[in-house]
Every structure is written in C-alpha cells, then in structure tokens.
Tab-separated table of C-alpha atoms and ligand atoms in Angstrom:
chain	number	residue	atom	x	y	z
T	24	MET	CA	68.430	61.887	110.772
T	25	SER	CA	66.719	65.031	111.983
T	26	ILE	CA	63.900	66.045	109.701
T	27	GLU	CA	64.289	69.780	110.320
T	28	ASN	CA	67.987	70.282	110.715
T	29	ASN	CA	69.610	67.730	108.473
T	30	VAL	CA	71.631	66.311	111.362
T	31	ASN	CA	72.534	62.622	110.967
T	32	ILE	CA	72.138	60.485	114.106
T	33	LEU	CA	73.378	56.947	114.724
T	34	LEU	CA	72.031	55.007	117.689
T	35	ILE	CA	74.051	52.068	119.074
T	36	GLU	CA	72.287	49.769	121.529
T	37	ASP	CA	72.610	46.004	121.783
T	38	GLU	CA	69.174	45.211	123.193
T	39	GLU	CA	66.564	45.313	120.485
T	40	ASP	CA	63.574	46.325	122.667
T	41	ILE	CA	65.451	49.146	124.278
T	42	ARG	CA	66.819	50.235	120.899
T	43	GLU	CA	63.287	50.449	119.536
T	44	SER	CA	62.059	52.394	122.545
T	45	TYR	CA	64.850	54.959	121.954
T	46	VAL	CA	63.898	55.222	118.282
T	47	ASP	CA	60.297	55.895	119.336
T	48	MET	CA	61.460	58.585	121.714
T	49	LEU	CA	63.439	60.281	118.960
T	50	GLY	CA	60.339	60.074	116.798
T	51	PHE	CA	58.457	62.074	119.444
T	52	LEU	CA	61.124	64.728	119.126
T	53	ASN	CA	60.687	64.745	115.376
T	54	LEU	CA	64.097	63.129	114.959
T	55	SER	CA	65.086	59.889	113.326
T	56	ALA	CA	68.192	57.746	113.601
T	57	ASP	CA	69.935	54.847	111.910
T	58	THR	CA	70.594	52.015	114.337
T	59	ALA	CA	73.358	49.525	115.059
T	60	GLY	CA	73.206	46.495	117.378
T	61	ASN	CA	76.758	46.784	118.714
T	62	GLY	CA	79.880	48.931	118.699
T	63	LEU	CA	81.585	47.169	115.784
T	64	GLU	CA	78.507	47.415	113.597
T	65	GLY	CA	78.217	51.090	114.498
T	66	LEU	CA	81.850	51.746	113.588
T	67	LYS	CA	81.327	49.991	110.248
T	68	MET	CA	78.335	52.222	109.507
T	69	LEU	CA	80.458	55.243	110.343
T	70	GLU	CA	82.938	54.114	107.677
T	71	GLN	CA	80.173	54.199	105.079
T	72	GLN	CA	78.272	57.316	106.024
T	73	HIS	CA	78.787	60.539	107.889
T	74	TYR	CA	76.968	60.922	111.194
T	75	ASP	CA	76.922	64.141	113.216
T	76	ILE	CA	75.759	62.520	116.453
T	77	VAL	CA	76.276	59.018	117.828
T	78	ILE	CA	74.174	57.974	120.809
T	79	THR	CA	75.672	54.857	122.377
T	80	ASP	CA	75.005	52.679	125.363
T	81	LEU	CA	78.128	52.289	127.482
T	82	ASN	CA	77.415	48.786	128.606
T	83	MET	CA	77.629	46.456	125.594
T	84	PRO	CA	79.262	43.093	124.805
T	85	GLU	CA	82.332	42.767	122.537
T	86	ILE	CA	83.565	46.322	122.412
T	87	ASP	CA	81.818	48.464	124.993
T	88	GLY	CA	80.549	52.020	124.610
T	89	MET	CA	83.750	53.536	125.984
T	90	GLU	CA	85.920	51.789	123.377
T	91	THR	CA	83.394	52.714	120.671
T	92	LEU	CA	83.646	56.335	121.801
T	93	ARG	CA	87.455	56.224	121.712
T	94	ARG	CA	87.492	54.814	118.164
T	95	ILE	CA	84.894	57.305	116.912
T	96	LYS	CA	86.845	60.259	118.320
T	97	LYS	CA	90.063	58.911	116.802
T	98	LYS	CA	88.389	58.655	113.415
T	99	ASN	CA	86.719	62.054	113.560
T	100	ALA	CA	86.842	64.247	116.656
T	101	GLU	CA	84.007	66.403	115.294
T	102	ILE	CA	81.406	63.643	115.647
T	103	GLU	CA	79.466	64.328	118.842
T	104	VAL	CA	78.951	61.272	121.040
T	105	ILE	CA	76.256	61.045	123.703
T	106	VAL	CA	76.583	58.089	126.039
T	107	ILE	CA	73.784	56.317	127.898
T	108	THR	CA	74.639	54.830	131.234
T	109	GLY	CA	73.000	53.341	134.322
T	110	PHE	CA	72.797	55.687	137.303
T	111	ALA	CA	74.944	53.288	139.321
T	112	THR	CA	77.796	53.583	136.842
T	113	ILE	CA	77.829	57.359	136.721
T	114	GLU	CA	81.638	57.395	137.065
T	115	ASN	CA	81.764	55.716	133.609
T	116	ALA	CA	79.805	58.625	132.221
T	117	ILE	CA	82.309	61.032	133.726
T	118	SER	CA	85.269	59.232	132.203
T	119	ALA	CA	83.383	59.193	128.865
T	120	MET	CA	83.101	62.992	129.112
T	121	LYS	CA	86.842	63.143	129.750
T	122	GLN	CA	87.358	61.138	126.528
T	123	GLY	CA	85.410	63.732	124.578
T	124	ALA	CA	81.771	62.690	124.869
T	125	PHE	CA	79.374	65.609	124.423
T	126	ASP	CA	77.107	64.614	127.318
T	127	TYR	CA	75.541	61.599	129.013
T	128	ILE	CA	72.011	60.400	129.601
T	129	THR	CA	71.234	58.260	132.641
T	130	LYS	CA	68.921	55.254	132.683
T	131	PRO	CA	66.005	55.073	132.966
T	132	VAL	CA	66.028	57.377	129.974
T	133	SER	CA	63.451	60.168	130.136
T	134	LEU	CA	62.096	61.912	127.069
T	135	GLU	CA	62.662	65.302	128.724
T	136	HIS	CA	66.341	64.589	129.356
T	137	VAL	CA	66.911	63.266	125.831
T	138	LYS	CA	65.235	66.375	124.449
T	139	ILE	CA	67.458	68.760	126.439
T	140	VAL	CA	70.711	66.962	125.619
T	141	LEU	CA	69.926	66.519	121.921
T	142	ASN	CA	68.773	70.111	121.540
T	143	LYS	CA	72.038	71.361	123.021
T	144	CYS	CA	74.022	69.028	120.810
T	145	ILE	CA	72.174	69.991	117.609
T	146	GLN	CA	72.606	73.702	118.408
T	147	LYS	CA	76.339	73.143	118.816
T	148	ILE	CA	76.563	71.279	115.497
T	149	LEU	CA	74.611	73.957	113.644
T	150	ALA	CA	76.745	76.724	115.177
T	151	ASN	CA	79.915	74.839	114.197
T	152	ARG	CA	78.628	74.451	110.655
T	153	GLU	CA	77.873	78.149	110.423
T	154	ASN	CA	81.318	79.008	111.799
T	155	LYS	CA	82.953	76.698	109.316
T	156	GLU	CA	81.018	78.258	106.437
T	157	LEU	CA	82.069	81.716	107.626
T	158	ARG	CA	85.680	80.616	108.001
T	159	ASP	CA	85.632	79.066	104.516
T	160	SER	CA	84.180	82.127	102.858
T	161	ASN	CA	86.588	84.328	104.781
T	162	THR	CA	89.532	82.264	103.542
T	163	GLN	CA	88.108	82.498	100.033
T	164	LEU	CA	87.764	86.273	100.314
T	165	ILE	CA	91.355	86.584	101.538
T	166	GLU	CA	92.528	84.462	98.597
T	167	ILE	CA	90.520	86.538	96.110
T	168	ASN	CA	91.863	89.736	97.641
T	169	ASP	CA	95.443	88.447	97.414
T	170	LEU	CA	94.839	87.525	93.787
T	171	LYS	CA	93.400	90.962	93.076
T	172	ASN	CA	96.414	92.647	94.677
T	173	LYS	CA	98.758	90.411	92.731
T	174	PHE	CA	96.887	91.218	89.522
T	175	ILE	CA	97.146	94.951	90.221
T	176	THR	CA	100.841	94.748	91.048
T	177	ILE	CA	101.685	92.725	87.942
T	178	THR	CA	99.490	94.757	85.587
T	179	ASN	CA	100.899	97.907	87.051
T	180	HIS	CA	104.465	96.828	86.537
T	181	GLU	CA	103.795	95.517	83.029
T	182	LEU	CA	102.081	98.753	81.993
T	183	ARG	CA	104.545	101.082	83.629
T	184	THR	CA	107.569	99.808	81.687
T	185	PRO	CA	106.250	100.206	78.106
T	186	LEU	CA	104.648	103.501	79.084
T	187	ALA	CA	107.974	104.837	80.353
T	188	VAL	CA	109.542	103.841	77.011
T	189	LEU	CA	106.749	105.611	75.119
T	190	ARG	CA	107.171	108.719	77.291
T	191	GLY	CA	110.951	108.725	76.739
T	192	TYR	CA	110.743	108.413	72.952
T	193	PHE	CA	107.901	110.881	72.742
T	194	ASP	CA	109.993	113.478	74.585
T	195	LEU	CA	112.922	112.784	72.246
T	196	LEU	CA	110.667	113.129	69.223
T	197	GLU	CA	109.350	116.414	70.532
T	198	MET	CA	112.901	117.764	70.729
T	199	GLU	CA	113.649	116.616	67.176
T	200	ILE	CA	110.565	118.064	65.558
T	201	ASP	CA	110.674	121.324	63.698
T	202	THR	CA	109.512	124.176	65.920
T	203	ASP	CA	107.211	125.467	63.191
T	204	ALA	CA	105.791	122.094	62.230
T	205	GLY	CA	102.328	123.591	62.023
T	206	GLU	CA	99.248	123.840	64.192
T	207	GLU	CA	97.954	120.395	63.328
T	208	ILE	CA	101.168	118.661	64.407
T	209	SER	CA	101.266	120.649	67.679
T	210	GLU	CA	97.679	119.622	68.325
T	211	TYR	CA	98.566	115.934	67.784
T	212	TYR	CA	101.509	116.324	70.123
T	213	SER	CA	99.411	117.865	72.796
T	214	ILE	CA	96.813	115.064	72.542
T	215	ILE	CA	99.489	112.347	72.825
T	216	ASN	CA	101.122	114.217	75.687
T	217	ASN	CA	97.863	114.550	77.650
T	218	THR	CA	96.926	110.940	77.031
T	219	LEU	CA	100.322	109.757	78.228
T	220	ASN	CA	99.967	111.888	81.357
T	221	GLU	CA	96.521	110.481	82.056
T	222	MET	CA	97.733	106.919	81.677
T	223	MET	CA	100.672	107.646	83.961
T	224	SER	CA	98.392	109.124	86.587
T	225	MET	CA	95.988	106.135	86.433
T	226	ILE	CA	98.889	103.749	86.850
T	227	ASP	CA	100.240	105.834	89.728
T	228	ASN	CA	96.865	105.664	91.482
T	229	MET	CA	96.675	101.920	91.049
T	230	HIS	CA	100.196	101.605	92.371
T	231	ASP	CA	99.546	103.836	95.377
T	232	LEU	CA	96.403	101.928	96.244
T	233	SER	CA	98.101	98.540	96.093
T	234	SER	CA	101.135	99.670	98.044
T	235	LEU	CA	99.526	102.004	100.531
T	236	LYS	CA	101.228	100.155	103.338
T	237	ASN	CA	104.623	101.222	101.947
T	238	PHE	CA	103.078	104.622	101.464
T	239	VAL	CA	102.414	104.754	105.189
T	240	SER	CA	105.916	103.844	106.181
T	241	THR	CA	107.151	106.790	104.148
T	242	GLN	CA	104.370	108.995	105.420
T	243	GLN	CA	105.476	112.429	106.557
T	244	LYS	CA	103.569	114.734	108.833
T	245	ASN	CA	103.851	118.329	107.754
T	246	LEU	CA	102.383	121.317	109.535
T	247	PHE	CA	100.859	123.705	107.022
T	248	ASP	CA	97.991	126.083	106.345
T	249	ILE	CA	95.287	124.136	104.527
T	250	ASN	CA	94.406	127.278	102.522
T	251	ASP	CA	97.789	127.096	100.774
T	252	LEU	CA	97.138	123.563	99.633
T	253	MET	CA	93.618	124.433	98.459
T	254	ASN	CA	94.993	127.393	96.474
T	255	ASP	CA	97.509	125.085	94.797
T	256	VAL	CA	94.794	122.607	93.832
T	257	TYR	CA	92.606	125.470	92.612
T	258	ARG	CA	95.378	126.926	90.439
T	259	GLU	CA	96.402	123.655	88.830
T	260	ASN	CA	92.825	122.687	87.968
T	261	LYS	CA	91.304	126.021	86.933
T	262	ILE	CA	92.325	125.614	83.296
T	263	PHE	CA	90.442	122.296	82.899
T	264	PHE	CA	87.254	123.911	84.207
T	265	GLU	CA	87.630	126.859	81.845
T	266	LYS	CA	87.960	124.474	78.924
T	267	ARG	CA	84.653	122.875	79.893
T	268	ASN	CA	82.912	126.201	80.620
T	269	LEU	CA	82.432	125.304	84.260
T	270	ASP	CA	82.987	127.606	87.222
T	271	LEU	CA	85.551	126.625	89.812
T	272	ILE	CA	85.104	128.712	92.933
T	273	MET	CA	87.337	128.923	95.965
T	274	ASN	CA	85.606	129.869	99.232
T	275	ASN	CA	88.235	130.479	101.820
T	276	ASN	CA	86.973	133.123	104.154
T	277	SER	CA	88.611	131.639	107.216
T	278	GLY	CA	92.012	132.821	108.380
T	279	PRO	CA	95.017	130.478	108.377
T	280	LEU	CA	93.996	126.944	109.385
T	281	TYR	CA	96.702	124.498	110.284
T	282	VAL	CA	96.704	120.722	109.905
T	283	ARG	CA	99.470	118.197	110.485
T	284	VAL	CA	99.224	115.572	107.748
T	285	ASP	CA	101.225	114.262	104.818
T	286	ARG	CA	100.896	117.225	102.470
T	287	LYS	CA	101.661	115.324	99.264
T	288	MET	CA	99.084	112.690	100.101
T	289	LEU	CA	96.404	115.216	101.023
T	290	HIS	CA	97.109	117.156	97.845
T	291	LYS	CA	96.517	114.003	95.856
T	292	ALA	CA	93.273	113.295	97.720
T	293	VAL	CA	91.810	116.777	97.207
T	294	ARG	CA	92.914	116.769	93.576
T	295	GLU	CA	91.077	113.453	93.027
T	296	LEU	CA	87.882	114.942	94.472
T	297	VAL	CA	88.176	118.054	92.310
T	298	GLN	CA	88.842	116.004	89.194
T	299	ASN	CA	85.861	113.798	89.948
T	300	ALA	CA	83.693	116.893	90.407
T	301	LEU	CA	84.895	118.079	86.998
T	302	LYS	CA	84.298	114.682	85.422
T	303	TYR	CA	80.783	114.197	86.777
T	304	THR	CA	79.470	117.753	86.247
T	305	LYS	CA	78.036	118.760	82.903
T	306	GLU	CA	77.222	122.359	83.714
T	307	GLY	CA	77.311	124.655	86.703
T	308	THR	CA	79.812	125.144	89.461
T	309	VAL	CA	82.330	123.294	91.546
T	310	THR	CA	83.044	124.952	94.880
T	311	LEU	CA	86.060	124.356	97.081
T	312	ALA	CA	85.742	125.435	100.675
T	313	VAL	CA	87.593	125.233	103.948
T	314	LYS	CA	85.765	125.534	107.228
T	315	ASP	CA	87.012	125.919	110.770
T	316	VAL	CA	84.776	123.810	113.019
T	317	GLU	CA	86.010	125.378	116.224
T	318	ASN	CA	83.875	123.542	118.750
T	319	ARG	CA	85.106	120.187	117.402
T	320	ASN	CA	88.680	121.259	116.811
T	321	GLN	CA	88.371	120.088	113.248
T	322	VAL	CA	88.904	121.376	109.755
T	323	PHE	CA	86.362	120.608	107.026
T	324	ILE	CA	87.473	120.625	103.401
T	325	THR	CA	84.536	120.423	101.011
T	326	VAL	CA	84.327	119.875	97.274
T	327	SER	CA	80.760	120.462	96.035
T	328	ASP	CA	79.477	120.106	92.520
T	329	THR	CA	76.259	120.572	90.585
T	330	GLY	CA	76.795	117.332	88.710
T	331	ILE	CA	75.029	114.028	88.142
T	332	GLY	CA	74.932	113.076	91.837
T	333	ILE	CA	75.072	109.580	93.283
T	334	PRO	CA	72.096	107.292	94.028
T	335	PRO	CA	71.700	106.848	97.845
T	336	ASP	CA	72.242	103.074	97.743
T	337	LYS	CA	75.600	103.551	96.016
T	338	LEU	CA	77.058	106.048	98.476
T	339	ASP	CA	79.029	103.419	100.422
T	340	LEU	CA	80.062	101.442	97.362
T	341	ILE	CA	81.860	104.280	95.587
T	342	PHE	CA	84.744	103.995	98.063
T	343	GLU	CA	85.351	100.369	97.046
T	344	PRO	CA	88.285	99.797	94.664
T	345	PHE	CA	87.220	99.547	90.995
T	346	TYR	CA	83.592	100.399	91.753
T	347	GLU	CA	81.867	102.735	89.313
T	348	VAL	CA	78.212	103.730	89.469
T	349	GLN	CA	77.830	104.243	85.748
T	350	ASP	CA	78.371	101.641	83.103
T	351	VAL	CA	82.094	101.646	82.268
T	352	LEU	CA	81.224	101.763	78.586
T	353	HIS	CA	79.987	105.328	79.089
T	354	HIS	CA	83.527	106.548	79.614
T	355	SER	CA	84.832	108.905	77.018
T	356	THR	CA	88.583	108.989	76.774
T	357	SER	CA	89.889	112.020	78.636
T	358	ARG	CA	89.630	112.318	82.408
T	359	THR	CA	88.766	115.989	82.029
T	360	ASP	CA	85.754	115.301	79.757
T	361	PHE	CA	82.247	114.949	81.120
T	362	MET	CA	81.996	111.269	82.191
T	363	GLY	CA	85.602	110.887	81.098
T	364	GLY	CA	87.958	107.959	81.704
T	365	GLY	CA	88.690	106.392	85.064
T	366	ILE	CA	89.107	102.977	86.587
T	367	GLY	CA	87.269	103.386	89.868
T	368	VAL	CA	90.251	103.615	92.179
T	369	GLY	CA	90.299	107.379	92.838
T	370	LEU	CA	87.891	107.441	95.775
T	371	SER	CA	89.275	104.309	97.402
T	372	LEU	CA	92.672	105.942	97.315
T	373	VAL	CA	91.223	109.153	98.806
T	374	ASN	CA	89.551	107.110	101.536
T	375	GLU	CA	92.778	105.278	102.423
T	376	ILE	CA	94.814	108.482	102.401
T	377	ILE	CA	92.386	110.256	104.714
T	378	GLU	CA	92.181	107.297	107.089
T	379	PHE	CA	95.957	107.070	107.256
T	380	ASN	CA	96.053	110.729	108.187
T	381	ASP	CA	93.581	110.256	111.062
T	382	GLY	CA	90.776	111.943	109.181
T	383	GLU	CA	87.365	110.990	107.883
T	384	ILE	CA	85.586	111.385	104.591
T	385	ALA	CA	81.870	111.937	104.151
T	386	VAL	CA	79.644	112.331	101.119
T	387	GLU	CA	76.231	113.853	100.639
T	388	SER	CA	74.543	113.685	97.305
T	389	VAL	CA	71.243	114.254	95.576
T	390	HIS	CA	70.949	112.085	92.524
T	391	GLY	CA	70.710	114.345	89.469
T	392	LYS	CA	71.505	117.509	91.448
T	393	GLY	CA	75.049	117.257	92.762
T	394	SER	CA	77.400	115.969	95.414
T	395	THR	CA	79.466	117.279	98.292
T	396	PHE	CA	82.515	115.406	99.511
T	397	THR	CA	83.879	116.481	102.891
T	398	ILE	CA	87.290	115.647	104.287
T	399	ILE	CA	87.434	116.087	108.058
T	400	LEU	CA	90.863	116.527	109.623
T	401	PRO	CA	92.033	117.243	113.160
T	402	LYS	CA	93.064	120.868	113.558
T	403	ALA	CA	96.687	121.518	114.484
T	404	LYS	CA	98.257	124.472	116.301
T	405	LYS	CA	101.087	126.463	114.818
T	406	GLU	CA	104.024	126.242	117.226
U	510	ADP	P1	86.463	106.837	88.745
U	510	ADP	O1	87.863	106.708	88.271
U	510	ADP	O2	85.493	105.946	88.033
U	510	ADP	O3	85.990	108.251	88.792
U	510	ADP	P2	86.385	106.927	91.649
U	510	ADP	O4	86.849	105.898	92.616
U	510	ADP	O5	87.033	108.251	91.709
U	510	ADP	O6	86.497	106.266	90.231
U	510	ADP	O7	84.830	107.088	91.858
U	510	ADP	C1	84.004	105.955	91.920
U	510	ADP	C2	82.639	106.246	91.331
U	510	ADP	O8	81.947	107.161	92.187
U	510	ADP	C3	82.690	106.922	89.986
U	510	ADP	O9	82.822	105.969	88.949
U	510	ADP	C4	81.356	107.654	89.961
U	510	ADP	O10	80.341	106.740	89.582
U	510	ADP	C5	81.122	108.029	91.405
U	510	ADP	N1	81.523	109.422	91.699
U	510	ADP	C6	82.682	109.851	92.242
U	510	ADP	N2	82.692	111.185	92.407
U	510	ADP	C7	81.508	111.632	91.929
U	510	ADP	C8	80.896	112.928	91.813
U	510	ADP	N3	81.507	114.043	92.215
U	510	ADP	N4	79.646	112.985	91.275
U	510	ADP	C9	79.010	111.867	90.878
U	510	ADP	N5	79.517	110.612	90.957
U	510	ADP	C10	80.752	110.500	91.482
C-alpha cells in the first residue's frame, strides 16, 4: 500500500530473499506492499482484497507470471500488472505487454527503474480515479437535470389544467354578474383576474423554459425595427409603473434599427427585463434604450433601473433556473409589487431566448444602486 496515495500493491515472487529485497526497495520509495509466494496465492489474495497494482515475477513454479497476469486481467482489467523478467527473456516481457501488462522491469532490478515505472503507474491510476469520479458526478448531474425537467413538465401540466378550468368558470361568472354589482365586487374581480393572469404567465414561462428546444424548432426569424418592439413593451407596461409611482422612460433617439430575430420571443425577453426592473425598484426610474453600435454592426437594447441592484458574486447565478438572490419568503404576491412574486425562471428564459437568436446578454449592477441589463443583437439590413 502506498502511504501517500492510497494505492494498494501486491507483490508476487516465489523466492523469499528476492521478495524481501523488493519490499525493501518499495520501502525506500515510501511504498509498501502485501506479498504472495506464488501465483495461486496471489490470485487468492486478489479474491479477498482489492489491489490497484500487482508486481509479479514471470518465472515462477506452478502457474507462472504470464498465466497469473492472464487470470488477473480476466478478473479485473483495471488492475495494473507490472512484470519482472530476466533480461534474457525479454520476449516474455513483450508478450506480457501484449496481454495487458502495464510495463516490465528487467532483472537485476534497479531502484531507479522501479521508481520510474511505479510512478508512471500510480499517476495513471490516480488520473483514472479522477476521471471516474468526474464521470460519476457528471452522470449524477444529468440524472438530476432530467428529474428536474420531468418535475417541471409534470407540475406544469398538473397546474395548467385546473388553472384553465378556473379561468373558464371565472370568465363565465363575469358574464353572469350584474353590471352594477358595486365597486367592491368589481375590485374583487379585478384582483382574481390579475392573479389568474400572473399564474398563467408563470406557468407559461416554466413551460417555455422546459421546452425551449421545441420553441427553437418553431422559431421564426422576422425582420423588424427594434424601436417598434420597444414602443410596444413600453406601452403595455407603462400603467404598472404609474401605479407604483415610478418613471418609465423610453430613450430612442436612433433612427430605424433593424434586427432579424423571432419577434415574439424577443418581446417576451424584453418584457421580462422590464418587469424585473419594476419588481426590484422601489423608487426612481426605469429607462429603456436602443443603441446603434455601428462599428460592431450590433444593436444594444438596455433596461436600466435605480433599484436594489445585485451583489457582484451573484451576477452569474441569476441566469440559472430557479435562482433568486433574495430569500423567497420576501416575495409579496403580485409580480408588479416591489419584490413581488416570481419563481426565478425569468432571466434563464431571457438568456436562452437571446442565445437562440444569436445574441448575448450582459448585466452591470451596483448593489443598492441599480442594474442595467443589455441585450446585444446582430444588426440586420432592410432589403
Ligand atoms: P424572479 O422570478 O425571481 O424575478 P428571474 O430569473 O427573473 O427570477 O431573476 C432571478 C433573480 O435575479 C431575481 O430573483 C432577483 O434576485 C435578481 N434580479 C433580476 N433582475 C433584477 C433587477 N433588475 N434588479 C435586481 N435584482 C434582479
């Protein structure tokens, strides 16, 4: 057994004196080994304990080193076997290598040679172990990811159905109700309506994220002026900012700027950024801007806020599905409230959408002061 590396070594040699001299040599190298006096004894020990390396003499009575090697490799091909052979019988060493031996050491055995061969062998074993650990944890990660996707798909489906029923009956109820049912009733209706919409939109996001691959196959490339899309997002969100006494400003002082991307997808991505800006800003301004970066043939879309900001060490994590910087218990119910509801999938969806449209997303933030999210897209030419 190696003291430093936890590598188990078995030494098979029939002559006791020689065996002991090899053990001494290993001792010099700070290695130790269990010993066996012949091939059969060695094979028996291998049945009882795991060895990483077997060092065996080739020339032994009963079953010789070559047969021992064959049986070891049959039992477990991962065990590394180093054979020791006389210089005159070097061809035996070569056929041992062909049978899977790691290397051979010629007699008279020198400490230097043993050191080189064993070092190489131990390095190989340690590298294999590391690879195996990596492979195992990779397989585990893939399994966990599959489970997560399955969980999302099932939860999504199970939530979508009852929610659709609720939506349907709620709409029916709304048609049945007296038109002058009173302010209080209208208020209740509007709350239920908004909550249903929010739940629908959360479920849609979860669905889109889990089935983005299908999303891609239905992806459409549209040529359009990015300013039009930004104006649409501005118009549909303005009301939520007014309700929270926040300013939403649109800075589009460039002329028409064309991009060729899936318009519906990009709309969703920009809307997510704007809604996040709303959600994580208590007071101040959210600014939407479009910039023509002529020398790079790119279009920059920025959403800046004067909100809570993001700690520097969390900037990469926020794009991970279900990651939220703040404690989830801080969520209030509505997505349009300060620190309102969410499930941490918005930004991962934005990230996927932008990647699928050959763009990039960047974020700059000062914790406590505000954040700027930038979507970078290739500029297109109007035909
Ligand atoms: P959520 O539904 O929780 O908003 P997202 O994926 O959209 O999920 O965002 C992930 C996390 O990134 C959020 O929980 C929040 O902590 C942080 N974050 C996103 N946008 C902003 C922003 N504009 N300002 C501050 N923090 C933000």
